[in-house]
Coordinates of C-alpha atoms (C1' of nucleotides) in Angstrom, one line a residue:
Chain E
M1 CA 100.3 86.6 70.9
L2 CA 102.1 89.8 71.9
L3 CA 102.1 90.0 75.8
S4 CA 101.8 93.7 75.3
K5 CA 98.6 93.2 73.6
Y6 CA 97.4 90.4 75.8
F7 CA 95.2 90.4 79.1
L8 CA 97.4 88.7 81.6
P9 CA 96.8 90.4 85.2
V10 CA 99.4 88.5 87.2
L11 CA 99.7 88.9 90.8
K12 CA 102.9 88.8 92.9
E13 CA 101.4 87.8 96.0
A14 CA 98.4 85.3 96.3
P15 CA 95.3 86.7 97.5
R16 CA 94.8 85.6 101.3
E17 CA 91.7 83.3 100.6
A18 CA 93.6 81.1 98.4
E19 CA 94.8 78.1 100.4
I20 CA 95.6 75.4 98.0
I21 CA 98.6 75.6 95.6
S22 CA 96.5 75.4 92.4
H23 CA 93.9 78.1 93.6
Q24 CA 97.0 80.4 94.5
L25 CA 98.7 79.7 91.2
M26 CA 95.5 80.2 89.1
L27 CA 95.0 83.5 90.7
R28 CA 98.6 84.6 90.6
A29 CA 98.9 83.6 86.8
G30 CA 95.7 85.8 86.1
M31 CA 93.7 82.6 85.0
I32 CA 90.6 83.1 87.0
K33 CA 88.9 85.8 89.2
Q34 CA 86.6 84.9 92.0
Q35 CA 83.2 86.5 91.6
S36 CA 81.3 85.0 94.6
A37 CA 81.6 82.0 96.7
G38 CA 82.4 79.1 94.3
I39 CA 81.7 81.2 91.2
Y40 CA 84.6 82.4 88.9
S41 CA 85.4 84.3 85.9
W42 CA 88.0 82.6 83.4
L43 CA 90.4 85.1 82.3
P44 CA 92.2 84.5 79.0
L45 CA 95.0 82.2 80.0
G46 CA 92.7 80.1 82.2
L47 CA 90.1 80.0 79.4
K48 CA 92.7 78.8 77.0
V49 CA 93.5 75.8 79.1
L50 CA 90.0 75.0 79.9
R51 CA 89.2 75.1 76.1
K52 CA 92.3 72.7 75.4
V53 CA 90.9 70.3 78.1
E54 CA 87.3 70.5 76.9
Q55 CA 88.6 69.6 73.2
I56 CA 90.4 66.7 74.3
V57 CA 87.7 65.3 76.4
R58 CA 85.5 65.9 73.1
E59 CA 87.7 64.1 70.8
E60 CA 87.9 61.2 73.0
Q61 CA 84.2 61.1 73.5
N62 CA 83.5 61.2 69.9
R63 CA 86.2 58.5 69.1
A64 CA 84.3 56.2 71.6
G65 CA 81.1 56.7 69.6
A66 CA 79.4 59.4 71.8
V67 CA 77.4 62.1 69.9
E68 CA 77.6 65.6 71.2
V69 CA 74.4 67.7 72.0
L70 CA 74.1 71.0 74.1
M71 CA 71.3 71.1 76.7
P72 CA 70.5 74.4 78.6
T73 CA 71.8 75.4 81.9
I74 CA 68.1 76.1 83.1
Q75 CA 65.6 73.4 83.3
S76 CA 62.0 72.9 84.3
A77 CA 61.1 71.4 87.6
D78 CA 58.5 69.3 86.1
L79 CA 61.0 66.9 84.7
W80 CA 62.5 66.4 88.0
R81 CA 59.1 65.9 89.5
E82 CA 58.7 63.0 87.0
S83 CA 61.8 61.1 88.1
G84 CA 61.2 61.9 91.7
R85 CA 64.4 63.7 92.2
Y86 CA 62.9 67.2 92.6
D87 CA 62.5 66.8 96.3
D88 CA 65.3 64.1 96.8
Y89 CA 68.1 66.5 95.5
G90 CA 67.5 69.0 98.4
K91 CA 69.3 72.3 98.9
E92 CA 72.2 71.6 96.4
M93 CA 69.9 72.4 93.6
L94 CA 69.6 76.0 92.9
R95 CA 65.7 76.5 92.5
I96 CA 64.5 79.5 90.6
T97 CA 61.0 81.0 89.8
D98 CA 60.4 82.9 86.5
R99 CA 58.0 85.6 85.9
H100 CA 55.1 83.3 85.4
E101 CA 55.6 81.8 88.9
R102 CA 56.9 78.5 87.1
D103 CA 59.4 76.5 89.2
M104 CA 62.5 76.4 87.2
L105 CA 66.2 75.2 88.3
F106 CA 69.9 75.6 87.2
G107 CA 70.8 72.1 86.3
P108 CA 73.1 70.2 88.8
T109 CA 73.2 67.2 86.1
N110 CA 71.1 66.0 83.1
E111 CA 69.8 62.7 83.6
E112 CA 66.1 63.8 83.2
M113 CA 66.5 66.0 80.5
I114 CA 68.7 63.5 78.4
T115 CA 66.0 60.9 79.1
D116 CA 63.4 63.3 77.9
I117 CA 65.1 64.0 74.6
F118 CA 65.8 60.2 74.2
R119 CA 62.1 59.2 74.7
A120 CA 60.6 62.0 72.3
Y121 CA 62.7 60.5 69.3
V122 CA 63.9 57.0 70.1
K123 CA 61.5 54.3 69.9
S124 CA 63.1 51.2 68.4
Y125 CA 65.9 49.0 69.5
K126 CA 67.3 49.5 66.2
D127 CA 68.5 52.9 67.1
L128 CA 70.5 51.5 70.0
P129 CA 73.2 51.7 71.3
L130 CA 73.2 55.4 71.6
N131 CA 75.5 57.6 73.8
L132 CA 74.7 61.4 73.9
Y133 CA 77.0 63.7 75.8
H134 CA 77.2 67.5 76.4
I135 CA 79.7 69.8 77.8
Q136 CA 77.9 72.6 79.7
W137 CA 78.2 74.7 83.0
K138 CA 76.5 73.0 85.9
F139 CA 75.5 74.4 89.3
R140 CA 75.4 72.6 92.6
D141 CA 74.8 74.9 95.5
E142 CA 77.5 73.3 97.7
V143 CA 77.2 73.9 101.5
R144 CA 80.8 74.6 101.3
P145 CA 82.6 75.5 98.2
R146 CA 86.2 75.7 98.4
F147 CA 89.6 75.4 96.8
G148 CA 89.0 77.7 93.8
V149 CA 87.6 75.9 90.8
M150 CA 88.4 72.5 92.4
R151 CA 85.1 72.6 94.3
G152 CA 82.9 75.6 92.8
R153 CA 79.5 75.8 92.8
E154 CA 79.3 76.6 89.1
F155 CA 81.5 74.2 87.2
F156 CA 82.2 72.8 83.6
M157 CA 81.2 69.2 83.1
K158 CA 81.1 66.7 80.4
D159 CA 78.4 64.4 81.1
A160 CA 77.4 61.4 78.7
Y161 CA 74.6 59.1 78.9
S162 CA 74.4 55.8 77.3
F163 CA 71.1 54.0 76.2
D164 CA 70.9 50.2 75.6
L165 CA 68.4 47.5 75.1
D166 CA 69.6 45.2 77.8
E167 CA 72.0 44.7 80.6
A168 CA 74.9 43.3 78.5
S169 CA 75.0 45.7 76.0
S170 CA 74.8 48.4 78.6
R171 CA 77.7 47.2 80.4
A172 CA 79.7 47.0 76.9
A173 CA 78.7 50.9 76.7
Y174 CA 80.0 51.4 80.3
Y175 CA 83.4 49.7 79.3
R176 CA 83.7 52.0 76.2
M177 CA 83.6 55.0 78.4
F178 CA 85.9 53.5 80.9
V179 CA 88.3 53.1 78.3
S180 CA 87.7 56.5 76.7
Y181 CA 88.5 58.0 80.2
L182 CA 91.9 56.0 80.4
R183 CA 92.7 57.7 77.0
T184 CA 91.3 61.0 78.0
F185 CA 93.5 61.3 81.0
D186 CA 96.5 59.8 79.3
R187 CA 96.2 62.7 76.7
L188 CA 95.9 65.3 79.5
G189 CA 99.1 64.4 80.4
V190 CA 98.3 63.0 83.8
K191 CA 98.2 59.4 85.5
A192 CA 94.7 58.5 86.3
I193 CA 93.6 55.4 88.0
P194 CA 90.2 53.9 88.1
M195 CA 88.7 53.1 91.5
R196 CA 85.7 51.2 92.5
A197 CA 83.4 53.8 93.7
D198 CA 80.1 54.3 95.7
T199 CA 77.1 55.1 93.4
G200 CA 75.8 57.7 95.7
P201 CA 72.5 59.5 94.8
I202 CA 72.8 58.7 91.1
G203 CA 72.1 55.0 92.1
G204 CA 73.0 52.1 90.3
D205 CA 75.2 49.0 90.6
L206 CA 78.5 49.7 88.7
S207 CA 80.6 52.8 89.3
H208 CA 84.2 53.9 89.0
E209 CA 86.0 57.0 89.9
F210 CA 88.9 58.2 88.2
L211 CA 91.6 59.7 90.3
I212 CA 94.5 62.1 89.2
L213 CA 97.5 61.2 91.4
A214 CA 98.9 64.6 93.3
D215 CA 100.7 64.8 96.7
T216 CA 98.1 67.4 97.7
G217 CA 95.1 65.3 96.5
E218 CA 92.2 65.4 99.0
S219 CA 91.5 61.8 98.8
E220 CA 94.0 59.1 100.1
V221 CA 94.4 56.4 97.8
F222 CA 95.3 52.8 98.2
C223 CA 96.4 51.0 95.0
H224 CA 98.6 48.2 93.7
G225 CA 102.0 49.1 92.1
D226 CA 100.8 47.5 88.9
Y227 CA 98.8 50.6 87.7
M228 CA 101.9 52.5 87.3
K229 CA 103.2 50.0 84.7
L230 CA 99.9 49.5 82.7
D231 CA 99.6 50.6 79.3
V232 CA 96.8 53.1 77.8
P233 CA 95.3 52.0 74.7
G234 CA 96.4 53.8 71.7
A235 CA 94.5 55.9 69.3
G236 CA 94.0 53.2 66.8
L237 CA 91.8 51.1 69.3
D238 CA 88.6 49.5 68.0
Y239 CA 85.6 50.5 70.1
S240 CA 83.5 48.1 68.0
D241 CA 85.3 45.2 69.5
D242 CA 83.3 44.5 72.7
D243 CA 85.6 41.7 73.8
A244 CA 88.8 43.8 73.4
I245 CA 87.4 46.6 75.2
A246 CA 86.2 44.5 78.1
G247 CA 89.7 43.0 78.2
I248 CA 91.3 46.5 78.8
V249 CA 88.6 47.3 81.5
N250 CA 89.6 43.9 83.1
D251 CA 93.2 44.8 82.9
W252 CA 92.7 48.2 84.7
T253 CA 90.3 46.7 87.4
A254 CA 92.0 43.4 88.2
S255 CA 94.4 44.9 90.9
Y256 CA 93.2 46.6 94.0
A257 CA 92.5 50.3 93.7
R258 CA 90.4 52.1 96.2
T259 CA 89.9 55.5 97.9
D260 CA 89.8 55.8 101.7
E261 CA 86.1 55.8 101.4
M262 CA 85.9 52.4 99.8
H263 CA 89.0 51.0 101.4
D264 CA 88.9 47.4 102.5
E265 CA 91.7 46.4 104.9
A266 CA 91.1 42.8 104.4
L267 CA 91.6 42.9 100.6
W268 CA 94.3 45.3 100.9
G269 CA 96.2 43.0 103.2
E270 CA 96.1 40.5 100.4
V271 CA 98.3 42.7 98.1
A272 CA 102.1 42.1 98.6
S273 CA 103.5 44.8 100.8
G274 CA 106.1 45.6 98.2
D275 CA 103.4 46.4 95.6
Q276 CA 101.1 48.4 98.1
M277 CA 101.2 52.0 97.0
N278 CA 99.8 54.7 99.4
A279 CA 99.2 58.0 97.6
R280 CA 96.7 60.9 97.4
G281 CA 94.5 61.8 94.6
I282 CA 92.0 64.0 93.2
E283 CA 88.8 62.9 91.6
V284 CA 88.3 64.0 88.1
G285 CA 85.8 61.5 86.6
H286 CA 83.0 59.3 87.7
I287 CA 81.0 56.8 85.7
F288 CA 77.8 55.0 86.7
H289 CA 75.7 52.1 85.3
F290 CA 72.3 52.6 86.8
G291 CA 70.2 50.2 84.6
Q292 CA 66.4 51.4 84.2
K293 CA 66.5 53.9 87.3
Y294 CA 65.4 56.9 85.2
S295 CA 63.9 55.1 82.1
E296 CA 61.3 53.4 84.1
P297 CA 59.8 56.1 86.0
M298 CA 60.2 58.6 83.0
G299 CA 58.9 56.1 80.3
A300 CA 62.0 56.0 78.3
K301 CA 61.1 52.8 76.3
V302 CA 62.0 51.1 73.1
T303 CA 60.2 48.5 71.0
G304 CA 62.5 45.4 71.2
P305 CA 62.7 42.6 68.4
D306 CA 60.0 40.8 70.3
G307 CA 57.6 43.7 69.7
K308 CA 57.5 44.4 73.4
D309 CA 58.4 47.7 74.9
T310 CA 61.3 47.8 77.6
P311 CA 62.6 50.6 79.6
V312 CA 66.2 51.2 78.3
Y313 CA 69.4 50.6 80.4
M314 CA 71.3 53.6 81.0
G315 CA 74.7 54.8 82.4
S316 CA 76.2 58.4 83.0
Y317 CA 79.7 59.4 82.5
G318 CA 81.1 62.7 84.0
I319 CA 84.2 64.6 83.6
G320 CA 84.8 68.0 85.2
P321 CA 87.1 70.1 82.9
S322 CA 87.2 72.9 85.3
R323 CA 88.2 70.8 88.0
V324 CA 90.7 69.0 85.8
V325 CA 92.5 72.4 85.2
A326 CA 93.0 72.7 89.1
A327 CA 94.0 69.0 89.4
L328 CA 96.6 69.3 86.7
I329 CA 98.2 72.2 88.5
E330 CA 98.0 70.2 91.7
A331 CA 99.9 67.5 89.8
G332 CA 102.2 69.7 88.1
H333 CA 104.0 72.8 89.8
D334 CA 107.0 73.7 91.5
D335 CA 108.2 76.6 93.7
N336 CA 108.2 79.1 90.6
G337 CA 104.9 78.1 89.3
I338 CA 102.8 76.0 87.0
I339 CA 104.3 73.2 84.8
W340 CA 101.8 72.3 82.1
P341 CA 101.5 69.2 80.3
A342 CA 102.4 69.9 76.6
S343 CA 98.9 68.9 75.5
V344 CA 97.1 71.7 77.3
A345 CA 99.5 74.5 77.9
P346 CA 97.9 77.8 77.1
F347 CA 100.9 78.5 74.7
D348 CA 103.6 76.3 73.5
V349 CA 106.6 78.7 73.5
G350 CA 107.2 81.9 75.8
L351 CA 109.4 83.9 73.5
I352 CA 111.3 86.5 75.7
N353 CA 112.9 89.6 74.2
L354 CA 115.4 90.6 77.0
R355 CA 116.1 94.1 75.3
P356 CA 112.9 95.4 73.3
G357 CA 113.9 98.4 71.5
N358 CA 117.3 97.0 70.6
E359 CA 117.2 96.4 66.9
K360 CA 118.9 93.1 66.9
T361 CA 116.9 91.4 69.5
D362 CA 113.7 92.9 67.9
T363 CA 114.8 91.6 64.6
A364 CA 115.6 88.0 65.9
C365 CA 112.4 88.0 68.1
G366 CA 110.3 88.9 65.0
S367 CA 112.0 86.3 62.8
L368 CA 111.6 83.7 65.5
Y369 CA 107.9 84.5 66.3
D370 CA 106.9 84.4 62.5
Q371 CA 108.8 81.1 61.9
L372 CA 107.2 79.3 64.8
T373 CA 103.7 80.8 64.4
N374 CA 103.8 79.5 60.8
A375 CA 105.0 76.2 62.0
G376 CA 101.8 75.9 64.1
F377 CA 103.3 76.8 67.3
D378 CA 101.2 79.0 69.8
V379 CA 103.7 81.7 70.9
L380 CA 103.5 84.1 73.7
Y381 CA 105.9 87.0 72.9
D382 CA 107.2 89.0 75.9
D383 CA 107.7 92.3 74.0
T384 CA 107.3 94.2 77.2
D385 CA 110.0 96.3 78.6
N386 CA 110.1 94.7 82.0
R387 CA 113.5 93.6 83.3
A388 CA 114.9 90.3 82.6
G389 CA 114.2 88.9 86.2
G390 CA 110.5 89.7 85.9
K391 CA 110.1 88.0 82.5
F392 CA 111.8 84.9 83.8
A393 CA 109.6 84.7 86.8
L394 CA 106.5 85.4 84.5
A395 CA 107.4 82.8 82.3
D396 CA 108.1 80.2 85.0
L397 CA 104.8 81.3 86.6
I398 CA 102.6 80.5 83.9
G399 CA 104.4 77.3 83.1
L400 CA 104.7 77.2 79.4
P401 CA 106.7 74.1 78.1
W402 CA 109.3 76.2 76.5
Q403 CA 111.2 79.5 77.0
L404 CA 113.0 81.0 74.1
I405 CA 115.2 83.6 75.4
V406 CA 116.7 86.3 73.2
G407 CA 119.2 88.8 74.5
P408 CA 121.9 91.1 73.0
R409 CA 124.6 89.1 74.7
G410 CA 123.8 85.7 73.0
L411 CA 123.1 87.4 69.8
E412 CA 126.7 88.5 69.8
N413 CA 127.7 84.7 69.3
G414 CA 124.7 84.2 67.1
E415 CA 122.8 82.4 69.9
V416 CA 119.7 82.2 71.8
E417 CA 118.6 80.1 74.7
L418 CA 116.2 77.5 75.2
K419 CA 114.8 76.5 78.5
E420 CA 112.6 73.6 79.2
R421 CA 110.2 74.5 81.9
A422 CA 109.7 71.0 83.4
T423 CA 113.3 70.2 83.7
G424 CA 114.8 73.6 84.1
E425 CA 117.4 72.7 81.5
R426 CA 118.8 75.5 79.4
E427 CA 120.8 75.4 76.2
S428 CA 122.5 78.0 74.0
L429 CA 122.1 77.4 70.4
T430 CA 121.5 79.0 66.9
M431 CA 118.2 80.4 66.2
E432 CA 117.9 77.7 63.4
A433 CA 118.8 75.0 65.9
A434 CA 116.4 76.3 68.4
V435 CA 113.5 76.1 65.9
N436 CA 114.5 72.6 64.9
R437 CA 114.7 71.5 68.5
L438 CA 111.1 72.9 69.1
T439 CA 109.9 71.4 65.8
E440 CA 111.1 68.0 66.8
W441 CA 109.4 68.4 70.3
Q442 CA 106.1 69.3 68.7
S443 CA 106.4 66.1 66.4
A444 CA 107.0 64.0 69.4
T445 CA 104.3 65.8 71.3
R446 CA 101.7 65.4 68.7
A447 CA 102.6 61.6 68.3
R448 CA 102.2 61.2 72.1
F449 CA 99.3 63.5 72.9
G450 CA 97.6 64.2 69.6
G451 CA 95.2 61.4 69.5
Chain R
rC1 C1' 74.6 72.8 108.7
rG2 C1' 78.1 72.7 113.6
rG3 C1' 82.9 75.1 114.9
rG4 C1' 86.8 78.7 114.1
rG5 C1' 88.6 83.2 111.7
rC6 C1' 88.7 87.4 108.5
rG7 C1' 86.7 92.0 106.0
rU8 C1' 91.6 99.0 106.0
rG9 C1' 93.5 101.8 97.7
rG10 C1' 94.4 96.5 92.7
rC11 C1' 97.1 92.6 96.0
rG12 C1' 99.9 91.7 100.7
rC13 C1' 99.6 94.0 105.5
rA14 C1' 100.0 97.6 110.1
rG15 C1' 96.8 100.7 112.9
rU16 C1' 91.4 98.5 116.7
rC17 C1' 92.9 96.4 123.1
rU18 C1' 94.1 102.1 125.2
rG19 C1' 88.5 107.0 120.2
rG20 C1' 91.3 112.6 118.1
rU21 C1' 90.0 112.5 111.2
rA22 C1' 94.4 106.6 107.7
rG23 C1' 100.0 104.4 107.0
rC24 C1' 103.9 100.6 105.0
rG25 C1' 105.5 97.2 101.0
rC26 C1' 104.3 95.8 96.0
rA27 C1' 101.4 97.3 91.8
rC28 C1' 100.0 102.2 88.9
rC29 C1' 101.2 107.5 86.5
rU30 C1' 105.4 111.2 85.3
rG31 C1' 110.6 112.4 84.6
rG32 C1' 115.7 110.5 84.8
rU33 C1' 119.4 106.7 85.4
rU34 C1' 119.4 101.7 84.2
rU35 C1' 118.7 96.6 81.9
rG36 C1' 120.8 88.3 81.3
rG37 C1' 116.8 85.9 87.5
rG38 C1' 111.4 90.3 90.3
rA39 C1' 116.5 97.8 89.6
rC40 C1' 117.5 102.8 91.6
rC41 C1' 116.6 108.4 92.3
rA42 C1' 112.8 112.0 92.5
rG43 C1' 107.6 113.5 92.3
rG44 C1' 102.6 111.9 91.9
rG45 C1' 97.3 109.5 91.8
rG46 C1' 94.0 106.3 94.2
rG47 C1' 90.8 104.4 100.1
rU48 C1' 82.9 107.3 102.5
rC49 C1' 88.4 101.6 106.6
rG50 C1' 82.2 95.5 104.2
rC51 C1' 76.9 97.8 105.1
rA52 C1' 73.3 100.2 108.5
rG53 C1' 72.1 102.2 112.9
rG54 C1' 73.8 103.7 117.8
rU55 C1' 77.2 106.0 121.7
rU56 C1' 80.4 110.3 121.7
rC57 C1' 82.4 117.1 120.8
rG58 C1' 84.9 113.4 117.7
rA59 C1' 84.3 106.4 115.6
rA60 C1' 88.8 102.2 111.1
rU61 C1' 88.9 101.8 116.8
rC62 C1' 83.4 101.4 121.5
rC63 C1' 77.9 98.9 121.2
rU64 C1' 73.8 96.5 118.2
rG65 C1' 72.1 94.2 113.7
rC66 C1' 73.1 92.8 108.9
rC67 C1' 76.1 91.2 104.5
rG68 C1' 80.2 89.1 102.4
rC69 C1' 84.5 85.8 102.3
rC70 C1' 87.9 81.9 104.1
rC71 C1' 89.5 77.7 107.0
rC72 C1' 88.1 72.5 109.9
rG73 C1' 84.3 68.8 110.0
rA74 C1' 79.7 66.1 107.6
rC75 C1' 78.5 65.9 101.7
rC76 C1' 80.2 66.3 96.4
rA77 C1' 82.6 66.1 89.1

RNA sequence: CGGGGCGUGGCGCAGUCUGGUAGCGCACCUGGUUUGGGACCAGGGGGUCGCAGGUUCGAAUCCUGCCGCCCCGACCA
């Protein structure tokens, strides 16, 4: 992509309403534009990151055996009356009346609708286990939206729903999602720790939150240092092996890990002080096992091997990709701007032509752009006639993993400069060596994050 | 929902107390000189001062009502 043909409206100064760093940087980097309290447009750079996060989430859901559907944003109030939540949900639910005076609502979540789909088609235990998910915009009319897309009213969420014949298999389904979340956050390039959670209004008896560690996180986290060393299962993982999956869950729940809300000083005291880790985190995922809470009132039953009908056991599993984007920035930035994990960076390389119009730099950049693009890199080519300082500042701000700097001075010696955003390290080398270096990085990155 | 704050060109701000017809920096446009960490000179465009009423000869400024947005707290992917 040529920067001169792209739409990247960056700001030198952050708008006053932005308080936290991720919100400031998202506005400054031209990723989002606020349209109303808690409601945002996603501009090209932001959308690119959002889509990458979404895709990683999707791939890991699929790998764990979940099947994608797409449910509408607008739902009928009748479904919610069936589950009894139409009145319970309160003002957080945006209620709408259509032209025929029918009560509708903008979905804050989809337990009711997925249960409706399930009961319409699934009648036999032979069709279980089943896990259906979708990735769709949700709306919760928060009393106080804040922190940009971190807590918007409209937000993008992946929600999965598992259906099983009995408690034991339902737990196995919960564990599969648990493990898929470990893999998902690992591929997103962040450390996420599962913590015992309150089940809240969704109800149920088993629940975990996944927190990304970031100094600016809103939740206080107390966890055992062991979590820093635990391995995340690789792509070859066999999700059909219930025992192996349960073993992984066991490893990841054996040590103490709680947010301030669930913190227990007595249990915490049992952790050796050298192992106690006090940090801050951002909740980016939440999984629930709630049994027959919805299947019973909504009549989602299957016929078991004994010929009897039983309400299915269910769980729900959420990750908010729009929040994840902000959380990744909270976890990865410096004074100059964003530092994206390789797996979700909007582009791989920022190619900087320090002297557009100069035949040598133009030719060199054209060649590099073609070579890298053909090799599968997503390159943002800064071909504008801004000054060097402005280009460097922009590249640092939007946080691409690499900056490939081409100027007349370096070309005199047949060299270009390669700068790694995360470390700030720069190196002068030939064009060929630069391409090779990037290609090596690409292979390593794919091996690490590709899934 | 309780408490606090803010609305003045795209962004950041001054001006409001003490009414006199809107200003600064950045950004933008034109021309020129420049060009390896946010250039300089000259010229230029853009704002019914959140909205509606009121007071006044005159309102960004005073009064009343409304709307929007942000922050802290209680609640949430």
